[in-house]
């Protein structure tokens, strides 16, 4: 069994060595796209998961909290009792914004002074962070204005005096300058890997089917599983290499910090690559020509990209589509890759994503292998 | 079926949905025998070969190859057979030797024996000096011999060739058949499908199949003698369409078929009918009519048998 897989491996790499255009497709587009995306612009955002820590526990602080709760812009994802709750929630990506209303908030307001509220923002997604902060500012200042008018009305003080305001004390975690490249670059790594590996796998198998060599191989004593392993293992290795290259560009050229553990990223990447290989294999069972494979890849990869949360925040999508995103392996890999790069968190935080990827990989591979065996009949 | 049988097929049936591709086929092939499968496109030749190679599961009946049942142990069958498909199927972007080493490895030829086997195949296929050429750069005849070589690297006792000579020039075809006869002499049983009538004559035995049924089976000589009931006249006439109509109505004529510029007419008595038919055509105003008694070819038998089976599928007449 090992011998046959080894022979297939040797053959694949020999063919790759000969095929200049395949080598080109393998290396040049990812590098160019990496540079393009790295320099490319920003885009818009919505509906932000939030945690509020109310340390003042006053009528005023509850009113401010209510203003956020009733705003469609924010979704209160969880409550918080201590500063630690906020930190954990942001770290685990449960929330993107943490609001802390400090003790003495109402006291300062009543005195007619400007009263600070602390906003902690997860900077790994610099787009969401920036837009979300804008909403926080709007809600806070609207609250401040209402309160000032109310106060003037009640105390009879002249409206000509400076208004009471809620001042924001902003803190960006992980990406203090909200550098959008830090957000883009890890995402591009995941997306590029998916596209390249799905394409390579699907094409390599469909080509053998089209040329007739698949049939020639299948009359040998090789088992379908051996064929699948021998055929996909090279692309698994190529996928790892590609992630390394693109990640190096991100770190060395775009100066994106890598704060996490390489092995956590490697583990996540491996699970993700298994998903990509399974998708490629699945496409190859549905197609008899390379043209069909090309069309199918387009139909599969585009939705995966859109639903991954790479460009469009999942929280802003209709509920139905949000459910669909749970089946998108890219969704989980983007969290893993951004979190290992920027937050430096480990398996203790990322295990749900790892588990989801493993489950998707396992089910996709099972379906792909079963379908592949059936397609031979 | 003797114990010598390398291939035994008994009542084999294959259905694709409602379509019956093989309808109860039975035959046996002995050691060293070269068996030809002749039939029009879609007759079921490829389906039969693919079942015997363990690529397709039979819907009914039994088939064993090299003593192994194809339905229960297709993998065991594949270990013992060589297969060459009608589509050229080696890797064009690998060299001659790389292709051979790859398939040798997949077939489990021991590493120690692989170099020797590769050298043997290169010599047999006449590819010396081209060992490092990319296969895509080889001419058709060379590719075909290389494909045959790749199929026998592991020294199988049974070889399946599915229309192996389609699209190859006559000289290369001749050379290819010499190779097949060498293999047969070494005891390899060869089952080859073809639609070249002249090639069928190179086989020890021929099975004629049409619409999934075995029409006849025998040596080329037997089939020719058996199938054409009567004697054969070649008739040359100008207006082929009118000539056919006229000849079909003539007494003593059993069948008329077009072969190039000639008409092949099956009659009860060639000597007696030749001048009668000529006179009949002359009477219709056709000049330059020539008739000649000929011996039936495989093509005559084929046309005759397939035509008969087509008209009365139950095999009467």
mmCIF file with all atom_site columns, N, CA, C and O in Angstrom, chain B residues 267-304:
data_model
loop_
_atom_site.group_PDB
_atom_site.id
_atom_site.type_symbol
_atom_site.label_atom_id
_atom_site.label_alt_id
_atom_site.label_comp_id
_atom_site.label_asym_id
_atom_site.label_entity_id
_atom_site.label_seq_id
_atom_site.pdbx_PDB_ins_code
_atom_site.Cartn_x
_atom_site.Cartn_y
_atom_site.Cartn_z
_atom_site.occupancy
_atom_site.B_iso_or_equiv
_atom_site.pdbx_formal_charge
_atom_site.auth_seq_id
_atom_site.auth_comp_id
_atom_site.auth_asym_id
_atom_site.auth_atom_id
_atom_site.pdbx_PDB_model_num
ATOM 1   N N  . UNK B 1 267 ? -25.267 -16.461 -53.489 1.00 0.00 ? 267 UNK B N  1
ATOM 2   C CA . UNK B 1 267 ? -26.190 -17.230 -54.351 1.00 0.00 ? 267 UNK B CA 1
ATOM 3   C C  . UNK B 1 267 ? -26.087 -18.716 -54.024 1.00 0.00 ? 267 UNK B C  1
ATOM 4   O O  . UNK B 1 267 ? -25.170 -19.139 -53.308 1.00 0.00 ? 267 UNK B O  1
ATOM 5   N N  . UNK B 1 268 ? -27.043 -19.490 -54.512 1.00 0.00 ? 268 UNK B N  1
ATOM 6   C CA . UNK B 1 268 ? -27.007 -20.929 -54.231 1.00 0.00 ? 268 UNK B CA 1
ATOM 7   C C  . UNK B 1 268 ? -25.930 -21.637 -55.051 1.00 0.00 ? 268 UNK B C  1
ATOM 8   O O  . UNK B 1 268 ? -25.280 -22.538 -54.573 1.00 0.00 ? 268 UNK B O  1
ATOM 9   N N  . UNK B 1 269 ? -25.706 -21.143 -56.305 1.00 0.00 ? 269 UNK B N  1
ATOM 10  C CA . UNK B 1 269 ? -24.742 -21.822 -57.170 1.00 0.00 ? 269 UNK B CA 1
ATOM 11  C C  . UNK B 1 269 ? -24.046 -20.758 -58.018 1.00 0.00 ? 269 UNK B C  1
ATOM 12  O O  . UNK B 1 269 ? -24.620 -20.231 -58.976 1.00 0.00 ? 269 UNK B O  1
ATOM 13  N N  . UNK B 1 270 ? -22.829 -20.456 -57.665 1.00 0.00 ? 270 UNK B N  1
ATOM 14  C CA . UNK B 1 270 ? -22.123 -19.340 -58.298 1.00 0.00 ? 270 UNK B CA 1
ATOM 15  C C  . UNK B 1 270 ? -21.944 -19.566 -59.792 1.00 0.00 ? 270 UNK B C  1
ATOM 16  O O  . UNK B 1 270 ? -22.153 -18.665 -60.606 1.00 0.00 ? 270 UNK B O  1
ATOM 17  N N  . UNK B 1 271 ? -21.536 -20.756 -60.154 1.00 0.00 ? 271 UNK B N  1
ATOM 18  C CA . UNK B 1 271 ? -21.222 -21.045 -61.550 1.00 0.00 ? 271 UNK B CA 1
ATOM 19  C C  . UNK B 1 271 ? -22.454 -20.832 -62.435 1.00 0.00 ? 271 UNK B C  1
ATOM 20  O O  . UNK B 1 271 ? -22.387 -20.236 -63.512 1.00 0.00 ? 271 UNK B O  1
ATOM 21  N N  . UNK B 1 272 ? -23.607 -21.328 -61.922 1.00 0.00 ? 272 UNK B N  1
ATOM 22  C CA . UNK B 1 272 ? -24.816 -21.249 -62.715 1.00 0.00 ? 272 UNK B CA 1
ATOM 23  C C  . UNK B 1 272 ? -25.397 -19.835 -62.753 1.00 0.00 ? 272 UNK B C  1
ATOM 24  O O  . UNK B 1 272 ? -25.911 -19.399 -63.785 1.00 0.00 ? 272 UNK B O  1
ATOM 25  N N  . UNK B 1 273 ? -25.298 -19.123 -61.626 1.00 0.00 ? 273 UNK B N  1
ATOM 26  C CA . UNK B 1 273 ? -26.004 -17.842 -61.534 1.00 0.00 ? 273 UNK B CA 1
ATOM 27  C C  . UNK B 1 273 ? -25.225 -16.670 -62.129 1.00 0.00 ? 273 UNK B C  1
ATOM 28  O O  . UNK B 1 273 ? -25.828 -15.634 -62.433 1.00 0.00 ? 273 UNK B O  1
ATOM 29  N N  . UNK B 1 274 ? -23.910 -16.811 -62.271 1.00 0.00 ? 274 UNK B N  1
ATOM 30  C CA . UNK B 1 274 ? -23.095 -15.672 -62.693 1.00 0.00 ? 274 UNK B CA 1
ATOM 31  C C  . UNK B 1 274 ? -23.600 -15.076 -63.997 1.00 0.00 ? 274 UNK B C  1
ATOM 32  O O  . UNK B 1 274 ? -23.830 -13.865 -64.110 1.00 0.00 ? 274 UNK B O  1
ATOM 33  N N  . UNK B 1 275 ? -23.805 -15.941 -65.011 1.00 0.00 ? 275 UNK B N  1
ATOM 34  C CA . UNK B 1 275 ? -24.212 -15.418 -66.314 1.00 0.00 ? 275 UNK B CA 1
ATOM 35  C C  . UNK B 1 275 ? -25.665 -14.949 -66.276 1.00 0.00 ? 275 UNK B C  1
ATOM 36  O O  . UNK B 1 275 ? -26.027 -13.954 -66.913 1.00 0.00 ? 275 UNK B O  1
ATOM 37  N N  . UNK B 1 276 ? -26.502 -15.621 -65.482 1.00 0.00 ? 276 UNK B N  1
ATOM 38  C CA . UNK B 1 276 ? -27.893 -15.214 -65.336 1.00 0.00 ? 276 UNK B CA 1
ATOM 39  C C  . UNK B 1 276 ? -28.002 -13.777 -64.818 1.00 0.00 ? 276 UNK B C  1
ATOM 40  O O  . UNK B 1 276 ? -28.744 -12.955 -65.350 1.00 0.00 ? 276 UNK B O  1
ATOM 41  N N  . UNK B 1 277 ? -27.227 -13.509 -63.780 1.00 0.00 ? 277 UNK B N  1
ATOM 42  C CA . UNK B 1 277 ? -27.293 -12.181 -63.144 1.00 0.00 ? 277 UNK B CA 1
ATOM 43  C C  . UNK B 1 277 ? -26.767 -11.118 -64.094 1.00 0.00 ? 277 UNK B C  1
ATOM 44  O O  . UNK B 1 277 ? -27.303 -10.013 -64.187 1.00 0.00 ? 277 UNK B O  1
ATOM 45  N N  . UNK B 1 278 ? -25.670 -11.463 -64.789 1.00 0.00 ? 278 UNK B N  1
ATOM 46  C CA . UNK B 1 278 ? -25.091 -10.517 -65.726 1.00 0.00 ? 278 UNK B CA 1
ATOM 47  C C  . UNK B 1 278 ? -26.111 -10.155 -66.807 1.00 0.00 ? 278 UNK B C  1
ATOM 48  O O  . UNK B 1 278 ? -26.318 -8.973  -67.125 1.00 0.00 ? 278 UNK B O  1
ATOM 49  N N  . UNK B 1 279 ? -26.818 -11.193 -67.305 1.00 0.00 ? 279 UNK B N  1
ATOM 50  C CA . UNK B 1 279 ? -27.812 -10.976 -68.348 1.00 0.00 ? 279 UNK B CA 1
ATOM 51  C C  . UNK B 1 279 ? -28.948 -10.102 -67.832 1.00 0.00 ? 279 UNK B C  1
ATOM 52  O O  . UNK B 1 279 ? -29.440 -9.206  -68.506 1.00 0.00 ? 279 UNK B O  1
ATOM 53  N N  . UNK B 1 280 ? -29.314 -10.339 -66.592 1.00 0.00 ? 280 UNK B N  1
ATOM 54  C CA . UNK B 1 280 ? -30.419 -9.602  -65.985 1.00 0.00 ? 280 UNK B CA 1
ATOM 55  C C  . UNK B 1 280 ? -30.090 -8.103  -65.903 1.00 0.00 ? 280 UNK B C  1
ATOM 56  O O  . UNK B 1 280 ? -30.932 -7.247  -66.190 1.00 0.00 ? 280 UNK B O  1
ATOM 57  N N  . UNK B 1 281 ? -28.848 -7.807  -65.505 1.00 0.00 ? 281 UNK B N  1
ATOM 58  C CA . UNK B 1 281 ? -28.445 -6.406  -65.388 1.00 0.00 ? 281 UNK B CA 1
ATOM 59  C C  . UNK B 1 281 ? -28.292 -5.771  -66.766 1.00 0.00 ? 281 UNK B C  1
ATOM 60  O O  . UNK B 1 281 ? -28.653 -4.612  -66.970 1.00 0.00 ? 281 UNK B O  1
ATOM 61  N N  . UNK B 1 282 ? -27.751 -6.554  -67.713 1.00 0.00 ? 282 UNK B N  1
ATOM 62  C CA . UNK B 1 282 ? -27.619 -6.045  -69.077 1.00 0.00 ? 282 UNK B CA 1
ATOM 63  C C  . UNK B 1 282 ? -28.990 -5.685  -69.644 1.00 0.00 ? 282 UNK B C  1
ATOM 64  O O  . UNK B 1 282 ? -29.144 -4.673  -70.332 1.00 0.00 ? 282 UNK B O  1
ATOM 65  N N  . UNK B 1 283 ? -30.007 -6.495  -69.307 1.00 0.00 ? 283 UNK B N  1
ATOM 66  C CA . UNK B 1 283 ? -31.348 -6.271  -69.794 1.00 0.00 ? 283 UNK B CA 1
ATOM 67  C C  . UNK B 1 283 ? -31.909 -4.945  -69.297 1.00 0.00 ? 283 UNK B C  1
ATOM 68  O O  . UNK B 1 283 ? -32.780 -4.343  -69.907 1.00 0.00 ? 283 UNK B O  1
ATOM 69  N N  . UNK B 1 284 ? -31.393 -4.490  -68.141 1.00 0.00 ? 284 UNK B N  1
ATOM 70  C CA . UNK B 1 284 ? -31.839 -3.213  -67.579 1.00 0.00 ? 284 UNK B CA 1
ATOM 71  C C  . UNK B 1 284 ? -31.066 -2.043  -68.185 1.00 0.00 ? 284 UNK B C  1
ATOM 72  O O  . UNK B 1 284 ? -31.189 -0.909  -67.733 1.00 0.00 ? 284 UNK B O  1
ATOM 73  N N  . UNK B 1 285 ? -30.225 -2.353  -69.127 1.00 0.00 ? 285 UNK B N  1
ATOM 74  C CA . UNK B 1 285 ? -29.509 -1.306  -69.833 1.00 0.00 ? 285 UNK B CA 1
ATOM 75  C C  . UNK B 1 285 ? -28.160 -0.968  -69.207 1.00 0.00 ? 285 UNK B C  1
ATOM 76  O O  . UNK B 1 285 ? -27.578 0.061   -69.497 1.00 0.00 ? 285 UNK B O  1
ATOM 77  N N  . UNK B 1 286 ? -27.671 -1.811  -68.299 1.00 0.00 ? 286 UNK B N  1
ATOM 78  C CA . UNK B 1 286 ? -26.372 -1.543  -67.679 1.00 0.00 ? 286 UNK B CA 1
ATOM 79  C C  . UNK B 1 286 ? -25.275 -2.213  -68.487 1.00 0.00 ? 286 UNK B C  1
ATOM 80  O O  . UNK B 1 286 ? -25.316 -3.417  -68.717 1.00 0.00 ? 286 UNK B O  1
ATOM 81  N N  . UNK B 1 287 ? -24.304 -1.397  -68.904 1.00 0.00 ? 287 UNK B N  1
ATOM 82  C CA . UNK B 1 287 ? -23.187 -1.950  -69.667 1.00 0.00 ? 287 UNK B CA 1
ATOM 83  C C  . UNK B 1 287 ? -22.009 -2.202  -68.730 1.00 0.00 ? 287 UNK B C  1
ATOM 84  O O  . UNK B 1 287 ? -21.983 -1.723  -67.597 1.00 0.00 ? 287 UNK B O  1
ATOM 85  N N  . UNK B 1 288 ? -21.072 -2.975  -69.197 1.00 0.00 ? 288 UNK B N  1
ATOM 86  C CA . UNK B 1 288 ? -19.824 -3.202  -68.453 1.00 0.00 ? 288 UNK B CA 1
ATOM 87  C C  . UNK B 1 288 ? -20.029 -3.937  -67.153 1.00 0.00 ? 288 UNK B C  1
ATOM 88  O O  . UNK B 1 288 ? -19.303 -3.696  -66.181 1.00 0.00 ? 288 UNK B O  1
ATOM 89  N N  . UNK B 1 289 ? -21.028 -4.805  -67.069 1.00 0.00 ? 289 UNK B N  1
ATOM 90  C CA . UNK B 1 289 ? -21.238 -5.582  -65.850 1.00 0.00 ? 289 UNK B CA 1
ATOM 91  C C  . UNK B 1 289 ? -20.255 -6.751  -65.813 1.00 0.00 ? 289 UNK B C  1
ATOM 92  O O  . UNK B 1 289 ? -20.082 -7.449  -66.807 1.00 0.00 ? 289 UNK B O  1
ATOM 93  N N  . UNK B 1 290 ? -19.551 -6.904  -64.665 1.00 0.00 ? 290 UNK B N  1
ATOM 94  C CA . UNK B 1 290 ? -18.622 -8.023  -64.548 1.00 0.00 ? 290 UNK B CA 1
ATOM 95  C C  . UNK B 1 290 ? -18.971 -8.820  -63.291 1.00 0.00 ? 290 UNK B C  1
ATOM 96  O O  . UNK B 1 290 ? -19.361 -8.245  -62.268 1.00 0.00 ? 290 UNK B O  1
ATOM 97  N N  . UNK B 1 291 ? -18.862 -10.143 -63.387 1.00 0.00 ? 291 UNK B N  1
ATOM 98  C CA . UNK B 1 291 ? -19.096 -10.962 -62.202 1.00 0.00 ? 291 UNK B CA 1
ATOM 99  C C  . UNK B 1 291 ? -17.891 -11.869 -62.009 1.00 0.00 ? 291 UNK B C  1
ATOM 100 O O  . UNK B 1 291 ? -17.192 -12.210 -62.956 1.00 0.00 ? 291 UNK B O  1
ATOM 101 N N  . UNK B 1 292 ? -17.661 -12.205 -60.736 1.00 0.00 ? 292 UNK B N  1
ATOM 102 C CA . UNK B 1 292 ? -16.509 -13.060 -60.448 1.00 0.00 ? 292 UNK B CA 1
ATOM 103 C C  . UNK B 1 292 ? -16.813 -13.844 -59.178 1.00 0.00 ? 292 UNK B C  1
ATOM 104 O O  . UNK B 1 292 ? -17.311 -13.272 -58.181 1.00 0.00 ? 292 UNK B O  1
ATOM 105 N N  . UNK B 1 293 ? -16.507 -15.095 -59.161 1.00 0.00 ? 293 UNK B N  1
ATOM 106 C CA . UNK B 1 293 ? -16.701 -15.888 -57.953 1.00 0.00 ? 293 UNK B CA 1
ATOM 107 C C  . UNK B 1 293 ? -15.561 -15.565 -56.988 1.00 0.00 ? 293 UNK B C  1
ATOM 108 O O  . UNK B 1 293 ? -14.392 -15.546 -57.369 1.00 0.00 ? 293 UNK B O  1
ATOM 109 N N  . UNK B 1 294 ? -15.890 -15.288 -55.712 1.00 0.00 ? 294 UNK B N  1
ATOM 110 C CA . UNK B 1 294 ? -14.840 -14.996 -54.710 1.00 0.00 ? 294 UNK B CA 1
ATOM 111 C C  . UNK B 1 294 ? -15.079 -15.835 -53.463 1.00 0.00 ? 294 UNK B C  1
ATOM 112 O O  . UNK B 1 294 ? -16.167 -16.390 -53.260 1.00 0.00 ? 294 UNK B O  1
ATOM 113 N N  . UNK B 1 295 ? -14.027 -15.908 -52.633 1.00 0.00 ? 295 UNK B N  1
ATOM 114 C CA . UNK B 1 295 ? -14.168 -16.592 -51.342 1.00 0.00 ? 295 UNK B CA 1
ATOM 115 C C  . UNK B 1 295 ? -14.627 -15.575 -50.307 1.00 0.00 ? 295 UNK B C  1
ATOM 116 O O  . UNK B 1 295 ? -14.202 -14.413 -50.335 1.00 0.00 ? 295 UNK B O  1
ATOM 117 N N  . UNK B 1 296 ? -15.493 -15.979 -49.415 1.00 0.00 ? 296 UNK B N  1
ATOM 118 C CA . UNK B 1 296 ? -15.995 -15.012 -48.435 1.00 0.00 ? 296 UNK B CA 1
ATOM 119 C C  . UNK B 1 296 ? -14.884 -14.520 -47.502 1.00 0.00 ? 296 UNK B C  1
ATOM 120 O O  . UNK B 1 296 ? -14.020 -15.283 -47.097 1.00 0.00 ? 296 UNK B O  1
ATOM 121 N N  . UNK B 1 297 ? -14.910 -13.216 -47.192 1.00 0.00 ? 297 UNK B N  1
ATOM 122 C CA . UNK B 1 297 ? -13.988 -12.657 -46.193 1.00 0.00 ? 297 UNK B CA 1
ATOM 123 C C  . UNK B 1 297 ? -14.726 -12.583 -44.864 1.00 0.00 ? 297 UNK B C  1
ATOM 124 O O  . UNK B 1 297 ? -15.931 -12.836 -44.786 1.00 0.00 ? 297 UNK B O  1
ATOM 125 N N  . UNK B 1 298 ? -13.963 -12.152 -43.848 1.00 0.00 ? 298 UNK B N  1
ATOM 126 C CA . UNK B 1 298 ? -14.572 -11.985 -42.532 1.00 0.00 ? 298 UNK B CA 1
ATOM 127 C C  . UNK B 1 298 ? -15.679 -10.935 -42.594 1.00 0.00 ? 298 UNK B C  1
ATOM 128 O O  . UNK B 1 298 ? -16.711 -11.040 -41.948 1.00 0.00 ? 298 UNK B O  1
ATOM 129 N N  . UNK B 1 299 ? -15.446 -9.937  -43.427 1.00 0.00 ? 299 UNK B N  1
ATOM 130 C CA . UNK B 1 299 ? -16.441 -8.877  -43.534 1.00 0.00 ? 299 UNK B CA 1
ATOM 131 C C  . UNK B 1 299 ? -17.768 -9.410  -44.105 1.00 0.00 ? 299 UNK B C  1
ATOM 132 O O  . UNK B 1 299 ? -18.842 -9.013  -43.668 1.00 0.00 ? 299 UNK B O  1
ATOM 133 N N  . UNK B 1 300 ? -17.657 -10.320 -45.077 1.00 0.00 ? 300 UNK B N  1
ATOM 134 C CA . UNK B 1 300 ? -18.873 -10.930 -45.611 1.00 0.00 ? 300 UNK B CA 1
ATOM 135 C C  . UNK B 1 300 ? -19.644 -11.636 -44.506 1.00 0.00 ? 300 UNK B C  1
ATOM 136 O O  . UNK B 1 300 ? -20.856 -11.493 -44.374 1.00 0.00 ? 300 UNK B O  1
ATOM 137 N N  . UNK B 1 301 ? -18.910 -12.393 -43.717 1.00 0.00 ? 301 UNK B N  1
ATOM 138 C CA . UNK B 1 301 ? -19.552 -13.137 -42.631 1.00 0.00 ? 301 UNK B CA 1
ATOM 139 C C  . UNK B 1 301 ? -20.205 -12.189 -41.652 1.00 0.00 ? 301 UNK B C  1
ATOM 140 O O  . UNK B 1 301 ? -21.339 -12.386 -41.217 1.00 0.00 ? 301 UNK B O  1
ATOM 141 N N  . UNK B 1 302 ? -19.439 -11.130 -41.342 1.00 0.00 ? 302 UNK B N  1
ATOM 142 C CA . UNK B 1 302 ? -19.922 -10.164 -40.367 1.00 0.00 ? 302 UNK B CA 1
ATOM 143 C C  . UNK B 1 302 ? -21.219 -9.518  -40.842 1.00 0.00 ? 302 UNK B C  1
ATOM 144 O O  . UNK B 1 302 ? -22.221 -9.500  -40.122 1.00 0.00 ? 302 UNK B O  1
ATOM 145 N N  . UNK B 1 303 ? -21.198 -9.027  -42.092 1.00 0.00 ? 303 UNK B N  1
ATOM 146 C CA . UNK B 1 303 ? -22.378 -8.366  -42.639 1.00 0.00 ? 303 UNK B CA 1
ATOM 147 C C  . UNK B 1 303 ? -23.546 -9.340  -42.660 1.00 0.00 ? 303 UNK B C  1
ATOM 148 O O  . UNK B 1 303 ? -24.668 -9.016  -42.271 1.00 0.00 ? 303 UNK B O  1
ATOM 149 N N  . UNK B 1 304 ? -23.244 -10.548 -43.066 1.00 0.00 ? 304 UNK B N  1
ATOM 150 C CA . UNK B 1 304 ? -24.277 -11.547 -43.173 1.00 0.00 ? 304 UNK B CA 1
ATOM 151 C C  . UNK B 1 304 ? -24.881 -11.873 -41.806 1.00 0.00 ? 304 UNK B C  1
ATOM 152 O O  . UNK B 1 304 ? -26.110 -11.864 -41.639 1.00 0.00 ? 304 UNK B O  1
#
